[in-house]
Amino acid sequence: MSDTTTETTMEVNAEARRILAVSISKLYASRSQRGGLRLHRSLLLSLVMRSARDIYHSSVPPAEPMDTSPEEPAELDLESGPQPDETSAELSLTARGGAHREEEGEPAEDKENQSPTRCSRKRRGKTSVAPHFLPSKRARLEPGEERHAALPPPPPVSCRIGPAESLTSLSLNRVIPAC
Amino acid sequence: MRLAQFLNATCVGHFESVMRGEAGTREFLKVECKVFTPVPSNTRSNLHSSTSHRQSEAAGSATTVLTVQGLIPLQRPPCPFPWTTIMAGVGDEIDEVQWCFSQVKGAIDDDVADADIISTVEFNHSGELLATGDKGGRVVIFQQEPESKNQPQCRGDYNVYSTFQSHEPEFDYLKSLEIEEKINKIRWLPQKNAAHFLLSTNDKTIKLWKISERDKRPEGYNLKEDDGRYRDPNTVTTLRVPIFRPMDLMVEASPRRVYANAHTYHINSISVNSDCETYLSSDDLRINLWHLEITDRSFNIVDIKPANMEELTEVITASAFHPNQCNTFVYSSSKGAIRLCDMRMSALCDNHAKFFEEPEDPNNRSFFSEITSSISDVNFSHSGRYMMTRDYLSIKIWDLNMETRPVETYQVHEYLRSKLCSLYENDCIFDKFECCWNGNDSVVMTGSYNNFFRMFDRGYRRDVTLEASRENSKPQSVLKPRKVSSGGKRKKDEISVDSLDFNKKILHTAWHPLDNVIAVATTNNLYIFQDKLN
C-alpha cells in the first residue's frame, strides 16, 4: 500500500512541478504580449501556481527546502504594469510573500536579523538544491541566452537579493519591474 | 402549433405540457396535462426533463401520448384544469426549429491575418443592422435587405453597409505599453432619428460613432464648380440657386465623441443604460459611469482595487445595465460571483444590493476550478427578470430574486472537464466565451470549440450542437446536429474529444432581437443562420 501511495504522490508531485513550470513560462511570456500585462490572466496564473505549489509541498517530504522562492517574484506580474507609484509596494510583495512560506525549521535568530524586505541571505546554502522543474543554473549563466532560451526563464529568486549563483538572474529581474 | 410557443403562453409553476392543435383532423396527439402545486425552491435541485412518446392503445388511430415536464416562467395564472386530456391535431412530430445556413462573410483562405480576427458581434435593436469588430480595430456593419415581394417567405440578406476604422494602435509613453486597437465590445444606442449610433471600445478608449446616410448633394453653386474647384468670380455672369440632387447612397461614419483616459486597466465591457443618456464601462477593477454627451469626465461607481495589490483575489470580468431599471446594474467576477448594485443606494456602489454565488460542487473541484469558475460574460434577459452567466464549462441562468443559486445550469462542453490540464497548457482555458438570449428569452446560445455552437431551449429542456463550417454552407441547407463523444464507444457521426480542433473557437455569437436569425463568428468568418420557414 505504501508503494501505491508513494507512486501517486510522485505522480502528483511531478504533475504539480510541470504545471508550475508551464505557469512560470506563461507569466514570463505575457510580459512581451501586445497590450501589456493582463491583470485577470496574471491573477489566474498566480492562483494556479499557488495551488500547484501547495500540492507540490504537501506531496514532498518536509526535508526538501526552499522551493517556494521561485514563484514569488512571478507575483510581480500580477500588476498590470501602469502603477509606477506602487512599484515599491509590488516589489516588497515578492519578498514578503516568500517570507510567509519559509520553512519553520529556520533558526529563530535569523528572523531577528532579517531586513524588512526579508532578504534571506541565509537561503544561500539552501538554494544550491535547485527545484527540479526549473532549468539548471548552468543553462542560465550562458551570456545572452536568458532571453532566447527555449527553457523556462531563470528561477525568479527574490529579486531584491540573491544568492551568489544567481547574479545573472538577479540583473534580469531587476530590469523587469521597471516597466 | 409550436409546442414551444404554447409552453411559453400558458405558464404555470410546474406542469406537464399541453398541446392543442387543430380540431377536426384525423390524426392527433393526445397529451396528458397535470398541474402540480408549486414546490418550494429549496427542495428542488436542477430541472427535470423527460419526454416520452407512447403509442396509445386505441386501434385504428395514431395517437401518441406525450409527457413533458418542465419549469415554465411564471407569467399567467395557473392552469385551472387538473388532469385534463386535450386532443391535439397536426400529425407531424413535435415542432423543432431547424437552422439553415444563410450567409457567410469573410475570407475563405485558411491563413488568417491577425487583424481579421472577429472580436465582437452585435445586432442593433431592430435587428436590421449587424455590427462586427475585429482585432485590427475595424468595424463592419451589415444591413439586412428588405424582404423582397417576390419571395415573401425569405428573409433579406445582410450586406455590407459601412466599414470604418474605429480604433488605431496607440502607445502609452509613460508606461511603455502598446494599447491594442482590438475592438472589445460594440453596443448600439436605441435609434432616435435617421442616423444610427454605436459605442465601440478597445482596451482604453470608448468612441461614439454616428452612421448616417447621404443620398442627396447640393449642386449649382455660383462660386465653385460641382467638382469643388473654385470659379473665378469675374467669369460669373448669371446667378443661380443651388439645389439638392439625388446621388448614389453614401454611408458615412463619423466619430462624435471620444471617451478616453478613464481606465487604468483593460476595458472588458460597456453597457448602455435604459435611460439612453448614460452608459457604463468596466475594466478589471473599476466601473465608470459616463454621460453620452460628456467626454471629459466620468463617475467611478465601483472600485474593487485593494489598498494593497498583494491582496488582490478577484477582478471584474463583465458588467451590464438592467434593460428596464436605469438604476440597476450587475458585474461578474473572476471568482464566479455576480453582484447587483443599485445606484440609488450610494454614489459608490462598492456595497452590492444582491450577491449571486453558487456554492462550489465539491465533486467538480479540480486543480483548475478557479479558472473555470471565472465568469466570462453576463447578460440580462430581455424581460429583465433573469440574467445569464457564462463560465468556461457552463451557462447559468439566475433569477434576480434568488441569490443562492442559479435556476438553470447548462453544461456546454462537459467532456472538456477531464482535459483541463491540456487546455491550460495550450491556453484555451483562458478563452472568454460569450452567450446570448433569443428575442423572447426562451433559448440561449453560446459557442464552443471545433466551430461548434450550442443552443439550449429553456422551456422544452432541449439542447443542440451545430457547426459553422464552409462544408455546410449551401444556401438554405439545414444544419445537422453534431455530437461529441466523451469517451468509450464512439458512435457513427460523432466526433471524439481528441479530434476537436481547439483553434477553431466560437467566442462571439448574437441573436436577432425579433427573429430567429443568428450571427456566429468563427475566427475570421461571420456566419448567418436562420430558421427554416415553411
XYZ file of C-alpha atoms in Angstrom, chain B:
534
model
C -48.870 24.963 -33.442
C -45.463 25.066 -31.999
C -45.130 23.396 -28.687
C -42.572 25.877 -27.549
C -44.924 28.730 -28.265
C -47.692 27.111 -26.361
C -45.492 26.391 -23.421
C -44.499 29.968 -23.229
C -48.069 31.092 -23.398
C -49.535 29.055 -20.583
C -47.246 29.410 -17.709
C -47.654 27.503 -14.553
C -45.293 26.548 -11.780
C -44.668 23.024 -12.970
C -46.879 21.148 -15.256
C -46.841 18.571 -17.883
C -47.184 20.151 -21.203
C -50.319 20.542 -23.072
C -50.577 20.690 -26.782
C -53.544 21.984 -28.532
C -53.975 21.646 -32.235
C -56.434 21.954 -34.971
C -59.691 20.284 -34.363
C -61.195 18.016 -36.918
C -58.059 16.289 -38.115
C -57.916 12.600 -38.261
C -54.603 12.069 -36.613
C -53.954 13.740 -33.404
C -51.777 13.812 -30.428
C -53.238 13.106 -27.070
C -51.460 14.774 -24.257
C -51.884 14.470 -20.592
C -51.830 17.552 -18.516
C -51.075 17.540 -14.857
C -50.852 20.516 -12.616
C -48.529 20.442 -9.681
C -48.641 22.770 -6.800
C -45.514 24.823 -6.815
C -42.738 23.087 -4.963
C -40.680 25.214 -2.586
C -37.482 26.134 -4.319
C -35.208 24.766 -1.654
C -36.414 21.255 -2.222
C -35.636 21.194 -5.874
C -32.345 20.540 -7.438
C -31.993 21.005 -11.106
C -34.814 20.804 -13.503
C -36.022 17.507 -14.763
C -36.819 16.935 -18.312
C -38.284 13.887 -19.806
C -40.114 13.287 -22.965
C -41.780 10.115 -23.864
C -43.875 9.029 -26.708
C -46.213 6.213 -26.088
C -48.443 4.678 -28.626
C -51.941 4.695 -27.311
C -53.897 1.504 -27.200
C -56.637 2.875 -29.354
C -56.650 0.879 -32.507
C -57.144 2.429 -35.877
C -55.938 5.834 -34.923
C -52.435 7.058 -34.476
C -52.350 8.708 -31.153
C -49.294 9.470 -29.218
C -49.217 10.361 -25.613
C -46.653 12.962 -24.857
C -45.467 13.719 -21.429
C -43.180 16.625 -20.941
C -42.115 18.194 -17.723
C -40.526 21.485 -17.359
C -40.258 24.670 -15.450
C -42.044 27.442 -17.187
C -41.517 31.074 -16.320
C -44.452 32.351 -14.381
C -46.358 34.768 -16.492
C -50.003 33.807 -16.222
C -52.299 32.344 -13.589
C -52.052 28.580 -13.172
C -53.993 26.300 -15.397
C -57.263 25.530 -13.632
C -57.755 22.080 -15.074
C -56.118 19.175 -13.346
C -55.723 16.026 -15.340
C -57.042 17.462 -18.492
C -56.710 15.482 -21.605
C -56.615 17.570 -24.673
C -56.751 16.281 -28.136
C -54.186 17.842 -30.302
C -54.230 17.918 -34.014
C -51.468 18.010 -36.502
C -49.957 14.653 -37.273
C -46.405 15.714 -37.564
C -43.957 15.341 -34.777
C -43.158 17.970 -32.240
C -42.105 21.178 -33.881
C -38.401 21.606 -33.835
C -36.622 24.650 -35.046
C -34.401 23.760 -37.945
C -31.482 26.029 -38.556
C -30.325 26.698 -42.083
C -27.278 28.289 -43.485
C -27.922 31.734 -44.854
C -24.659 33.573 -45.487
C -21.006 33.639 -44.588
C -18.826 36.737 -44.588
C -15.085 36.887 -44.629
C -12.085 35.467 -46.375
C -12.054 31.834 -47.356
C -8.379 31.034 -47.103
C -7.105 29.281 -44.040
C -4.282 31.708 -43.486
C -5.934 34.077 -41.081
C -4.474 37.532 -40.738
C -4.363 38.569 -37.117
C -6.186 41.783 -37.860
C -9.146 39.941 -39.371
C -9.978 38.016 -36.249
C -13.508 38.968 -35.246
C -13.664 40.175 -31.681
C -17.279 41.222 -31.217
C -20.686 40.820 -32.892
C -23.833 42.792 -32.105
C -27.265 43.271 -33.658
C -28.910 46.659 -33.257
C -32.280 46.997 -31.548
C -34.325 46.391 -34.657
C -32.098 43.658 -35.988
C -31.734 45.461 -39.268
C -28.069 46.194 -38.670
C -25.356 43.794 -37.602
C -22.016 45.171 -36.444
C -18.738 43.297 -36.108
C -15.462 44.485 -34.667
C -12.114 42.898 -35.334
C -8.642 42.762 -33.927
C -7.426 45.345 -36.406
C -9.694 47.996 -34.908
C -12.187 47.986 -37.780
C -15.952 47.947 -37.532
C -18.018 46.433 -40.332
C -21.766 46.975 -40.335
C -24.104 44.792 -42.351
C -27.624 45.795 -43.234
C -30.465 43.440 -43.896
C -32.105 43.902 -47.270
C -35.849 44.442 -47.070
C -37.897 41.357 -47.787
C -38.496 41.101 -51.458
C -42.002 40.975 -52.701
C -41.157 38.071 -54.940
C -40.190 35.818 -52.082
C -42.140 36.945 -49.060
C -41.028 33.910 -47.085
C -37.377 34.668 -47.467
C -35.659 36.990 -45.144
C -33.384 39.595 -46.648
C -29.661 39.045 -46.880
C -27.195 41.002 -44.843
C -24.875 43.088 -46.996
C -22.080 45.429 -46.105
C -23.457 48.799 -45.145
C -20.464 50.590 -43.718
C -16.841 49.866 -42.864
C -14.625 52.134 -40.866
C -11.512 52.153 -38.761
C -12.708 52.719 -35.242
C -9.515 52.470 -33.214
C -5.849 52.705 -34.061
C -2.968 51.201 -32.145
C -1.627 53.629 -29.606
C 1.416 53.822 -27.460
C 1.371 54.875 -23.849
C 4.727 56.538 -23.488
C 4.535 56.917 -19.757
C 4.124 53.223 -19.146
C 5.906 51.987 -22.256
C 2.874 49.995 -23.217
C 1.259 49.443 -26.532
C -2.512 49.804 -26.494
C -4.166 47.288 -28.748
C -6.652 48.504 -31.322
C -8.745 45.383 -30.993
C -12.435 46.200 -30.599
C -13.550 44.556 -27.377
C -17.214 45.478 -27.495
C -19.768 47.243 -29.656
C -23.068 48.447 -28.247
C -25.791 50.101 -30.287
C -27.759 53.034 -28.973
C -31.522 52.898 -29.467
C -32.377 54.749 -32.613
C -33.732 58.246 -32.143
C -33.551 59.654 -35.651
C -32.439 58.701 -39.128
C -28.848 58.191 -38.064
C -27.542 55.180 -36.152
C -25.224 55.473 -33.189
C -22.967 52.889 -31.674
C -20.322 52.747 -28.975
C -17.153 50.845 -29.709
C -14.304 50.289 -27.319
C -10.800 48.933 -27.232
C -8.756 48.361 -24.073
C -8.633 52.002 -23.054
C -10.862 54.282 -25.123
C -14.553 54.293 -25.966
C -15.867 56.071 -29.043
C -19.343 57.091 -30.102
C -19.840 56.685 -33.839
C -22.605 58.176 -35.914
C -23.542 56.269 -39.024
C -25.659 58.305 -41.379
C -26.826 58.085 -44.934
C -26.444 60.712 -47.539
C -28.381 60.391 -50.759
C -28.563 63.980 -51.948
C -25.975 66.579 -52.594
C -26.127 70.254 -53.381
C -25.367 71.315 -56.912
C -25.285 74.598 -58.697
C -23.107 76.797 -56.553
C -22.090 80.068 -58.070
C -18.565 80.314 -56.825
C -17.440 76.753 -57.271
C -17.818 74.011 -59.790
C -19.565 70.786 -58.992
C -16.244 69.042 -58.579
C -15.133 71.586 -55.975
C -12.837 73.798 -57.988
C -13.348 77.441 -57.399
C -14.613 79.610 -60.186
C -13.057 82.919 -60.956
C -15.623 85.496 -59.775
C -15.014 87.522 -62.908
C -16.411 84.727 -65.027
C -19.691 84.643 -63.182
C -22.286 86.315 -65.326
C -25.515 84.861 -64.009
C -26.701 83.801 -60.580
C -28.431 80.551 -59.802
C -29.832 78.985 -56.664
C -28.119 75.763 -55.572
C -30.461 72.808 -55.359
C -30.226 69.301 -53.925
C -29.994 66.498 -56.399
C -30.140 62.776 -55.676
C -26.865 60.896 -55.644
C -25.703 57.350 -55.007
C -26.280 56.361 -51.443
C -23.283 57.068 -49.295
C -22.988 55.829 -45.747
C -20.763 57.903 -43.561
C -19.374 57.005 -40.189
C -18.040 59.807 -38.074
C -16.736 59.761 -34.529
C -18.906 62.060 -32.453
C -17.386 61.523 -29.008
C -14.198 60.052 -27.667
C -14.211 58.932 -24.038
C -10.607 58.467 -23.084
C -8.234 58.232 -20.164
C -10.659 56.845 -17.643
C -9.386 53.311 -17.310
C -6.117 52.158 -15.862
C -6.811 48.519 -16.631
C -8.227 46.863 -19.717
C -11.859 47.624 -20.553
C -13.902 44.443 -20.730
C -17.493 45.716 -21.032
C -19.643 48.649 -21.985
C -23.372 48.818 -21.442
C -25.884 51.473 -22.446
C -28.401 52.434 -19.795
C -32.125 52.262 -20.455
C -32.281 55.997 -19.926
C -30.339 56.344 -23.206
C -28.284 59.108 -21.663
C -25.663 57.244 -19.709
C -23.582 54.150 -20.104
C -21.086 52.241 -18.022
C -17.652 50.931 -18.868
C -15.789 48.428 -16.739
C -12.207 47.300 -16.529
C -10.599 44.723 -14.250
C -11.008 46.738 -11.093
C -13.293 49.673 -11.721
C -16.588 50.607 -13.290
C -17.217 54.102 -14.600
C -20.472 55.827 -15.411
C -20.476 58.165 -18.380
C -22.909 60.614 -19.832
C -23.031 60.250 -23.597
C -22.652 63.970 -24.103
C -19.739 64.481 -21.739
C -16.329 63.176 -22.627
C -14.001 64.887 -20.216
C -15.206 63.188 -17.088
C -16.867 60.065 -15.813
C -18.046 58.911 -12.421
C -16.416 55.955 -10.795
C -19.188 53.826 -9.315
C -17.379 50.621 -8.445
C -13.803 50.268 -7.293
C -12.588 46.917 -6.050
C -8.925 47.707 -6.114
C -7.454 46.680 -2.769
C -5.250 49.127 -0.933
C -2.531 46.560 -1.180
C -2.350 44.892 -4.548
C -0.866 41.823 -2.914
C -4.291 41.129 -1.525
C -5.929 41.058 -4.926
C -8.028 37.956 -5.263
C -10.838 38.933 -7.583
C -11.275 41.060 -10.690
C -14.299 42.307 -12.600
C -14.870 40.310 -15.755
C -18.096 41.740 -17.209
C -20.853 44.195 -16.408
C -24.256 45.206 -17.720
C -27.068 47.607 -17.045
C -30.534 46.273 -16.360
C -32.673 46.557 -19.507
C -35.527 48.354 -17.780
C -34.351 49.729 -14.463
C -31.946 52.553 -15.058
C -30.585 52.413 -11.525
C -29.578 48.750 -11.571
C -26.510 47.090 -12.987
C -24.575 43.891 -12.387
C -20.964 42.911 -12.592
C -19.410 39.481 -12.612
C -16.117 38.464 -11.099
C -13.311 36.049 -11.723
C -14.479 34.041 -8.720
C -17.811 33.213 -10.290
C -19.881 35.681 -8.296
C -22.236 38.336 -9.595
C -23.037 41.486 -7.730
C -26.115 43.543 -8.419
C -25.843 47.188 -7.485
C -28.409 49.913 -7.095
C -27.117 53.366 -7.890
C -29.722 54.925 -5.677
C -28.087 53.456 -2.596
C -24.929 55.474 -2.745
C -22.621 57.220 -5.125
C -20.013 54.500 -4.879
C -21.587 51.108 -5.329
C -18.879 49.016 -3.701
C -21.542 47.511 -1.476
C -23.763 45.333 -3.515
C -27.513 45.154 -3.212
C -27.542 41.479 -4.153
C -24.837 38.871 -4.282
C -25.256 35.857 -6.523
C -22.966 32.924 -5.995
C -23.449 29.209 -6.159
C -21.551 27.112 -3.652
C -18.954 25.040 -5.409
C -19.793 21.439 -6.073
C -17.097 19.509 -4.225
C -17.278 16.736 -6.805
C -16.269 19.110 -9.528
C -13.470 20.697 -7.629
C -10.288 20.425 -9.601
C -6.942 21.991 -9.791
C -8.228 24.493 -12.310
C -11.527 25.272 -10.643
C -10.530 28.835 -10.074
C -10.086 29.376 -13.771
C -13.157 27.514 -14.932
C -15.414 29.272 -12.476
C -14.381 32.690 -13.717
C -17.347 34.285 -15.466
C -16.616 35.464 -18.981
C -19.954 37.067 -19.875
C -23.090 38.285 -18.131
C -26.335 39.195 -19.885
C -29.742 40.230 -18.719
C -32.746 38.623 -20.335
C -34.871 40.948 -22.418
C -37.539 40.796 -19.764
C -35.116 41.840 -17.061
C -36.231 39.062 -14.785
C -33.243 36.780 -15.410
C -29.595 37.072 -16.113
C -27.265 34.580 -17.724
C -23.616 33.992 -16.919
C -21.069 32.017 -18.892
C -18.099 30.382 -17.299
C -15.674 28.083 -19.040
C -17.774 24.948 -18.932
C -21.345 26.024 -18.335
C -24.125 28.545 -18.682
C -26.101 29.528 -15.628
C -29.387 31.340 -15.580
C -30.169 33.300 -12.479
C -33.474 34.622 -11.276
C -32.785 38.073 -9.925
C -34.977 37.245 -6.985
C -32.850 34.312 -5.877
C -29.246 34.796 -4.937
C -28.370 31.416 -3.554
C -28.054 29.501 -6.776
C -28.987 29.652 -10.437
C -32.379 28.441 -11.544
C -30.908 26.644 -14.536
C -27.467 25.322 -15.367
C -26.468 24.031 -18.769
C -23.235 22.181 -19.419
C -21.777 23.464 -22.641
C -18.939 21.006 -23.143
C -18.728 18.796 -20.109
C -16.363 16.464 -21.970
C -13.642 19.047 -21.505
C -13.671 18.719 -17.744
C -11.135 15.915 -17.859
C -8.935 17.787 -20.296
C -8.413 20.917 -18.283
C -4.697 20.364 -17.877
C -4.051 20.265 -21.614
C -6.382 23.182 -22.123
C -4.348 25.079 -19.587
C -1.151 24.317 -21.438
C -2.472 25.400 -24.811
C -4.061 28.488 -23.263
C -7.574 27.536 -24.300
C -8.739 27.538 -20.712
C -8.434 31.309 -20.771
C -10.824 31.691 -23.690
C -13.701 34.022 -22.927
C -16.907 32.740 -24.406
C -19.937 34.972 -24.744
C -23.558 33.970 -24.608
C -26.821 35.459 -25.774
C -30.583 35.223 -25.405
C -33.105 34.931 -28.176
C -35.789 37.551 -28.540
C -38.320 36.041 -26.174
C -35.788 34.652 -23.680
C -36.741 31.068 -24.347
C -33.448 29.927 -25.861
C -29.851 30.740 -25.013
C -26.836 30.236 -27.210
C -23.105 30.088 -26.771
C -20.029 28.924 -28.636
C -17.567 26.099 -28.159
C -14.589 24.572 -29.968
C -14.282 22.955 -33.380
C -16.560 25.737 -34.646
C -19.402 24.219 -32.707
C -22.042 26.318 -31.050
C -24.741 25.257 -28.667
C -28.327 26.272 -28.104
C -30.349 25.466 -25.015
C -34.100 25.666 -25.123
C -35.128 26.582 -21.626
C -38.780 25.748 -21.813
C -38.504 22.497 -23.631
C -35.241 21.466 -21.991
C -33.698 20.572 -25.284
C -30.252 21.429 -26.498
C -28.498 21.137 -29.799
C -24.953 21.395 -31.063
C -24.435 22.885 -34.503
C -21.374 23.606 -36.553
C -20.381 26.684 -38.503
C -18.276 25.491 -41.363
C -17.848 26.045 -45.059
C -18.834 22.463 -45.740
C -22.365 23.136 -44.585
C -22.652 26.361 -46.462
C -25.041 25.608 -49.260
C -27.821 28.164 -49.249
C -30.753 27.075 -47.154
C -29.128 23.799 -46.280
C -30.302 22.581 -42.912
C -27.644 22.238 -40.245
C -27.230 18.771 -38.919
C -26.931 18.465 -35.159
C -23.477 17.374 -34.061
C -22.446 15.273 -31.149
C -19.206 14.845 -29.288
C -18.482 11.508 -27.753
C -16.791 11.841 -24.441
C -15.107 8.500 -24.432
C -15.652 4.849 -24.817
C -17.520 3.800 -27.859
C -17.812 6.432 -30.481
C -20.999 6.209 -32.440
C -21.194 6.956 -36.112
C -21.251 10.668 -36.899
C -19.912 11.503 -33.500
C -16.664 13.315 -33.036
C -14.253 12.262 -30.365
C -12.942 14.840 -27.977
C -9.390 14.312 -29.101
C -10.135 15.217 -32.672
C -11.693 18.550 -31.802
C -9.867 21.490 -33.271
C -9.210 23.864 -30.401
C -8.004 26.564 -32.722
C -11.454 26.832 -34.202
C -13.366 28.501 -31.443
C -16.616 30.395 -31.482
C -16.393 33.064 -28.819
C -18.904 35.570 -30.157
C -22.497 34.952 -31.124
C -25.512 37.210 -31.475
C -29.228 36.613 -31.848
C -31.563 38.880 -33.777
C -33.800 40.604 -31.208
C -37.036 39.871 -33.019
C -36.469 36.937 -35.307
C -34.793 33.573 -35.486
C -31.672 34.832 -37.192
C -28.295 34.303 -35.577
C -24.821 35.588 -36.301
C -21.969 33.292 -35.319
C -18.347 34.389 -35.543
C -15.632 31.838 -36.145
C -12.066 33.064 -36.098
C -12.330 35.324 -39.098
C -15.654 34.486 -40.685
C -19.152 35.567 -39.801
C -21.893 33.020 -40.376
C -25.528 33.970 -40.529
C -28.078 31.251 -39.909
C -31.842 31.441 -39.843
C -34.583 29.053 -39.003
C -36.352 27.264 -41.761
C -39.556 28.967 -42.753
C -42.224 26.708 -44.137
